[in-house]
Coordinates of C-alpha atoms in Angstrom, one line a residue:
M1 CA 0.0 0.0 0.0
K2 CA 1.5 3.3 -1.1
P3 CA 1.4 6.5 1.1
T4 CA -1.7 8.6 0.6
I5 CA -1.0 12.2 -0.6
Q6 CA -3.5 14.9 0.3
F7 CA -3.4 18.2 -1.4
N8 CA -4.5 21.3 0.5
E9 CA -6.4 24.0 -1.3
K10 CA -5.2 27.5 -0.6
R11 CA -8.0 29.5 1.2
S12 CA -7.1 32.8 -0.4
R13 CA -4.8 34.0 -3.1
D14 CA -3.3 36.6 -0.9
H15 CA 0.5 36.3 -0.5
R16 CA 0.3 37.2 3.2
D17 CA -1.5 33.9 4.0
S18 CA 1.2 31.7 2.3
H19 CA 3.3 31.5 5.5
W20 CA 0.4 29.9 7.4
G21 CA 0.2 26.8 5.3
S22 CA 2.9 24.6 3.8
A23 CA 3.5 24.5 0.1
F24 CA 4.2 20.8 0.3
P25 CA 1.4 18.2 0.3
K26 CA 0.6 16.3 3.5
T27 CA 1.5 12.6 3.3
D28 CA 0.2 9.7 5.3
Y29 CA 3.3 7.8 6.4
S30 CA 1.6 4.7 7.8
F31 CA 3.1 2.6 5.0
Q32 CA 2.8 -1.2 5.4
A33 CA 4.3 -3.5 2.8
G34 CA 2.1 -6.1 1.4
S35 CA 3.0 -9.7 2.2
V36 CA 4.1 -12.2 -0.5
A37 CA 1.7 -15.1 -0.6
N38 CA 4.3 -17.8 -1.2
G39 CA 7.0 -16.3 1.0
R40 CA 9.9 -17.2 -1.4
G41 CA 10.4 -13.7 -2.8
R42 CA 10.0 -14.8 -6.4
G43 CA 7.9 -12.9 -8.9
F44 CA 4.4 -14.0 -9.8
G45 CA 4.2 -15.2 -13.4
A46 CA 5.6 -17.8 -15.8
C47 CA 9.1 -19.1 -15.1
R48 CA 11.7 -17.9 -17.6
P49 CA 14.3 -20.3 -19.0
S50 CA 17.7 -20.0 -17.4
F51 CA 20.7 -18.5 -19.2
R52 CA 22.2 -22.0 -19.5
A53 CA 19.1 -23.4 -21.2
I54 CA 19.0 -20.5 -23.6
S55 CA 22.7 -20.9 -24.6
Q56 CA 22.3 -24.7 -24.8
E57 CA 19.3 -24.2 -27.2
Y58 CA 21.4 -21.8 -29.3
F59 CA 24.4 -24.2 -29.6
E60 CA 22.1 -27.1 -30.5
N61 CA 19.9 -25.3 -33.1
E62 CA 21.3 -22.1 -34.4
A63 CA 25.1 -22.4 -34.2
P64 CA 25.6 -25.3 -36.6
R65 CA 23.6 -23.5 -39.3
N66 CA 25.8 -20.4 -39.2
F67 CA 29.1 -22.1 -38.6
A68 CA 30.0 -22.8 -42.3
S69 CA 29.3 -19.2 -43.4
E70 CA 31.2 -17.7 -40.5
A71 CA 34.1 -20.0 -41.0
A72 CA 34.3 -19.1 -44.7
L73 CA 34.2 -15.4 -43.9
F74 CA 36.9 -15.8 -41.2
V75 CA 39.2 -17.5 -43.8
V76 CA 38.7 -14.6 -46.2
I77 CA 39.5 -12.1 -43.5
V78 CA 42.6 -14.0 -42.4
M79 CA 43.8 -14.3 -46.0
T80 CA 43.2 -10.6 -46.6
A81 CA 45.3 -9.7 -43.5
A82 CA 48.0 -12.4 -44.2
L83 CA 48.9 -11.2 -47.7
P84 CA 50.2 -7.8 -46.7
I85 CA 52.1 -9.3 -43.8
I86 CA 53.8 -11.9 -46.1
N87 CA 54.6 -9.1 -48.6
S88 CA 56.2 -6.9 -45.9
A89 CA 58.2 -9.9 -44.6
S90 CA 59.5 -10.6 -48.1
A91 CA 60.4 -6.9 -48.5
L92 CA 62.3 -7.0 -45.2
V93 CA 64.2 -10.1 -46.3
H94 CA 65.3 -8.3 -49.5
L95 CA 66.3 -5.2 -47.5
V96 CA 68.4 -7.2 -45.1
R97 CA 70.1 -9.0 -48.0
S98 CA 70.8 -5.7 -49.8
F99 CA 72.5 -4.3 -46.6
A100 CA 74.4 -7.5 -46.1
T101 CA 76.1 -7.2 -49.5
L102 CA 77.3 -3.7 -48.8

C-alpha cells in the first residue's frame, strides 16, 4: 500500500497567508508493505528459462547453421590480412640481403 498524498487547497490568493500553510502536500506515512503469498520472494508469473538453457538451445539449433558461413568469412579475412604481412616480410628479407652485400 502506497502512502496517501493529500493536497491542501489555498484558502485565499493573498501572498500574506502563504506563510500559514505549507506549500508541500501532506502525506500519510503509515506505510505497510504487502506480504508475499508464497514467501519465497520470487515474482508471480511464468518461469523464464535459465541462461544456461538459452545458450544450450542456441548451440544445439542455431550455431551449426551459421558455422560454415562464418568459417568461410573468417578464412577470407585472415587471407586478406595475411597477404600484406607476407609481402612486408618478403620486403624486409630483401632489405636485409641488400644491406648484407654492402
